[in-house]
PDB file of C-alpha atoms in Angstrom:
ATOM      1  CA  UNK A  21      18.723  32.602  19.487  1.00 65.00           C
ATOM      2  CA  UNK A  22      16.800  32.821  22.539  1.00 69.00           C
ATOM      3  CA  UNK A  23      13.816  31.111  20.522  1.00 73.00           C
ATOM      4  CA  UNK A  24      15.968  28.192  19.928  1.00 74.00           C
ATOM      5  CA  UNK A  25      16.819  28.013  23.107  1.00 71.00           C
ATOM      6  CA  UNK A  26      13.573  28.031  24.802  1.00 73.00           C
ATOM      7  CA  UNK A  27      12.218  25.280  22.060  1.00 75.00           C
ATOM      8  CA  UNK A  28      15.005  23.110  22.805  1.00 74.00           C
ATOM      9  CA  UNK A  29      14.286  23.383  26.867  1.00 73.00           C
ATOM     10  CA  UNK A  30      10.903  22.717  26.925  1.00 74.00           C
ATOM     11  CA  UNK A  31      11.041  19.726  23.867  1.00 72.00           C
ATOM     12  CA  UNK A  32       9.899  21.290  21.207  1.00 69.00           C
ATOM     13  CA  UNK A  33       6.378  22.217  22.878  1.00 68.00           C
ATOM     14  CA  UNK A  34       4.796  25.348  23.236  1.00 70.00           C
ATOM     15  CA  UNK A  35       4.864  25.092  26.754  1.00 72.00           C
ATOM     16  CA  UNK A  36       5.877  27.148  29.939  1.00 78.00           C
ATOM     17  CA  UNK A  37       9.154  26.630  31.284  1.00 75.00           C
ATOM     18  CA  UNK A  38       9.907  26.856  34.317  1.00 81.00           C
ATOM     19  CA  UNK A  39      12.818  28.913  36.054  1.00 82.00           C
ATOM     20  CA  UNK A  40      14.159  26.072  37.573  1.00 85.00           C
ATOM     21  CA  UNK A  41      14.152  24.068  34.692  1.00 80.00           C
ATOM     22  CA  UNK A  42      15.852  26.790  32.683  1.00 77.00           C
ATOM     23  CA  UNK A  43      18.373  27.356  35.320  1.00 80.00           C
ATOM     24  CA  UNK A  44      19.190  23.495  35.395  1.00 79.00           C
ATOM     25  CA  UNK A  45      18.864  23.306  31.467  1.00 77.00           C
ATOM     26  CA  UNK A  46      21.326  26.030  30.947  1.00 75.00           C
ATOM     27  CA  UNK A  47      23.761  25.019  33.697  1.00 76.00           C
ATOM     28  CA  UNK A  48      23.914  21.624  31.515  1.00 74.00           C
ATOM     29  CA  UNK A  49      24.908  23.752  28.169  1.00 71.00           C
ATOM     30  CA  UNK A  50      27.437  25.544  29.428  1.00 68.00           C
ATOM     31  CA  UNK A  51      30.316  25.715  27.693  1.00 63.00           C
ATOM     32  CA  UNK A  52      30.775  26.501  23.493  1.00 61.00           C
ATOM     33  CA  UNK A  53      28.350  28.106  21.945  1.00 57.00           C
ATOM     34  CA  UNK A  54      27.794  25.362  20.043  1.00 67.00           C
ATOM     35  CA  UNK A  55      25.886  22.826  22.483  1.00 74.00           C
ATOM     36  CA  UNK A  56      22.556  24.992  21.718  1.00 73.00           C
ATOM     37  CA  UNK A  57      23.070  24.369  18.074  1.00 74.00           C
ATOM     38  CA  UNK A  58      24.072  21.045  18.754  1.00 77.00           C
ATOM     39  CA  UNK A  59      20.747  20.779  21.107  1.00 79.00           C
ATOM     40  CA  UNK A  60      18.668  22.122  18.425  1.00 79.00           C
ATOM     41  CA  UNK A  61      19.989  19.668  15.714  1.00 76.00           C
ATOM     42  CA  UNK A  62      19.064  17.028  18.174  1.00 81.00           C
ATOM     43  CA  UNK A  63      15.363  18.397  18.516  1.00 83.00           C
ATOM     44  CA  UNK A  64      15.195  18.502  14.768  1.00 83.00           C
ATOM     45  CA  UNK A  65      16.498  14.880  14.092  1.00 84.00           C
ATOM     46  CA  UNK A  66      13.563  13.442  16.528  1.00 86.00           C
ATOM     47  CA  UNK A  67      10.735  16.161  14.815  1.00 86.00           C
ATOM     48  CA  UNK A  68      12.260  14.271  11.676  1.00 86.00           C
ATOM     49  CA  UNK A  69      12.281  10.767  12.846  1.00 90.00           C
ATOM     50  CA  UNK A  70       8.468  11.003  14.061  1.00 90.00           C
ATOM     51  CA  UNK A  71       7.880  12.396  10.288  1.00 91.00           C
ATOM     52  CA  UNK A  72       9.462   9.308   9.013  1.00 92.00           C
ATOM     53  CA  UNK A  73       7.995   7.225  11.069  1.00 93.00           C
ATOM     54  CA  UNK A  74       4.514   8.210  10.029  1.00 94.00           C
ATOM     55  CA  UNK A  75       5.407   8.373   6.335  1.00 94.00           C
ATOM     56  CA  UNK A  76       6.453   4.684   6.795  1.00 94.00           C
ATOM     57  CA  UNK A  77       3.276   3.952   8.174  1.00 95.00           C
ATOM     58  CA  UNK A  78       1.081   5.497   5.209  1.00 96.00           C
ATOM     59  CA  UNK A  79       3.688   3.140   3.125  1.00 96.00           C
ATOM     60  CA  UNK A  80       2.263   0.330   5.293  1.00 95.00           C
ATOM     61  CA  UNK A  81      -1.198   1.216   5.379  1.00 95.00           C
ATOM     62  CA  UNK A  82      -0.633   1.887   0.612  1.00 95.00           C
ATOM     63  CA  UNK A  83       0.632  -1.599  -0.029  1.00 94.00           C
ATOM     64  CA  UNK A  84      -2.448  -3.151   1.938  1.00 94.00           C
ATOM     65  CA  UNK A  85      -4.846  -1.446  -0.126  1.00 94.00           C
ATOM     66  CA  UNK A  86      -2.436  -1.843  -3.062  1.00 93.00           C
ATOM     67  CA  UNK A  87      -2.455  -6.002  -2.334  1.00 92.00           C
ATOM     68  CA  UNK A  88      -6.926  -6.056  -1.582  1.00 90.00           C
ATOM     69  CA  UNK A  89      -6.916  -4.286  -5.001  1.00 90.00           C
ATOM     70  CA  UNK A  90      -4.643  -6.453  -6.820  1.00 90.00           C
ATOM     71  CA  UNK A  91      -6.463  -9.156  -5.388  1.00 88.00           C
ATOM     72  CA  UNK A  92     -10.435  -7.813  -6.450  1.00 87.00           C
ATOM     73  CA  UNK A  93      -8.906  -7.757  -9.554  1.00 84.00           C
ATOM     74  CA  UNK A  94      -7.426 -10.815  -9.821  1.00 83.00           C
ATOM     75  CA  UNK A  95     -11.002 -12.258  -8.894  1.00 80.00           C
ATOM     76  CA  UNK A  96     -12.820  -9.698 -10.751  1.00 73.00           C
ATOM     77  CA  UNK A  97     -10.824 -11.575 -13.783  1.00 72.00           C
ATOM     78  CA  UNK A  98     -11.434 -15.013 -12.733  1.00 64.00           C
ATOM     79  CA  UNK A  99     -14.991 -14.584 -12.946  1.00 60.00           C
ATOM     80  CA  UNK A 100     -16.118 -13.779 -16.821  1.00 58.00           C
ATOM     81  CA  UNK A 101     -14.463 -17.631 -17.278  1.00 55.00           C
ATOM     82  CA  UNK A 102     -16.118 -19.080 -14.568  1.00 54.00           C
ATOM     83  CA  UNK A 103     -19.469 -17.892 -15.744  1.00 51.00           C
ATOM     84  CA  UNK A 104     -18.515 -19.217 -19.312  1.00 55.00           C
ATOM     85  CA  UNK A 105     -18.216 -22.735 -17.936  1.00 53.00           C
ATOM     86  CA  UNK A 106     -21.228 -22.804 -16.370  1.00 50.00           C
ATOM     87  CA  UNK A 107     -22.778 -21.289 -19.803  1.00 51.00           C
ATOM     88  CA  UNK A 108     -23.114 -17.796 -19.157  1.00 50.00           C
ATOM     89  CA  UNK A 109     -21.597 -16.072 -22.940  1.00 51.00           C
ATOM     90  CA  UNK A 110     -22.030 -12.620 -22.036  1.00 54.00           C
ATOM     91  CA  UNK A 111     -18.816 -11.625 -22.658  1.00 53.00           C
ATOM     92  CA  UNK A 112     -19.063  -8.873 -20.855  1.00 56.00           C
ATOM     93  CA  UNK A 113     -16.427  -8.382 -17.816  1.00 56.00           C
ATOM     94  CA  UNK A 114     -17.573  -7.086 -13.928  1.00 56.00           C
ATOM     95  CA  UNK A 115     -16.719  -4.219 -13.116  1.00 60.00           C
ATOM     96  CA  UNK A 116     -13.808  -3.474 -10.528  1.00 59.00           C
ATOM     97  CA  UNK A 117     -15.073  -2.587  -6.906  1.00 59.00           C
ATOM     98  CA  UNK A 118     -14.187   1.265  -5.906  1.00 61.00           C
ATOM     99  CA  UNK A 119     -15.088   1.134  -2.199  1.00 58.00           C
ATOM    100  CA  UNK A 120     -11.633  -0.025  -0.848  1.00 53.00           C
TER     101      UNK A 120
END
């Protein structure tokens, strides 16, 4: 596929490509057919490893907010008992902050 072919040249960018560079690129793929497939798979594993990368990142970014709300919580419990001891009888429990 020339479209393959063209996306594994220039990176996987919409770019120009120049003829030099597609001289050069192609002189380097001669051989079995198979190097352009073999080209392309390698474009696709690096498109996929950026997408992994940023979908650990979001998992990085989730368990912060995860551990700030586990911890408002945590406080958000600890209070109703502290104002008890100091003779507050309310009963009535804070509620949990929604701004993180």
């Amino acid at each position: 596929k020339p479209e393959l072919l063209f996306e594994v040249i220039s990176g996987g960018v919409d770019a120009e490509v120049s003829i030099e560079v597609l001289v050069e690129s192609a002189r380097r793929m001669k051989g079995q057919a198979s190097s352009l497939e073999v080209n392309g798979i390698m474009l696709q594993s690096g498109t996929l490893q950026k997408s992994l990368d940023d979908v650990r990142e979001q998992q990085v970014q989730l368990r912060r907010r995860i551990s700030a709300l586990e911890f408002c919580a945590r406080g958000a419990r600890l209070a109703p008992s502290t104002r008890q001891a100091a003779g507050e009888t309310s009963g009535q429990e804070p509620p949990l902050p929604t701004h993180l």
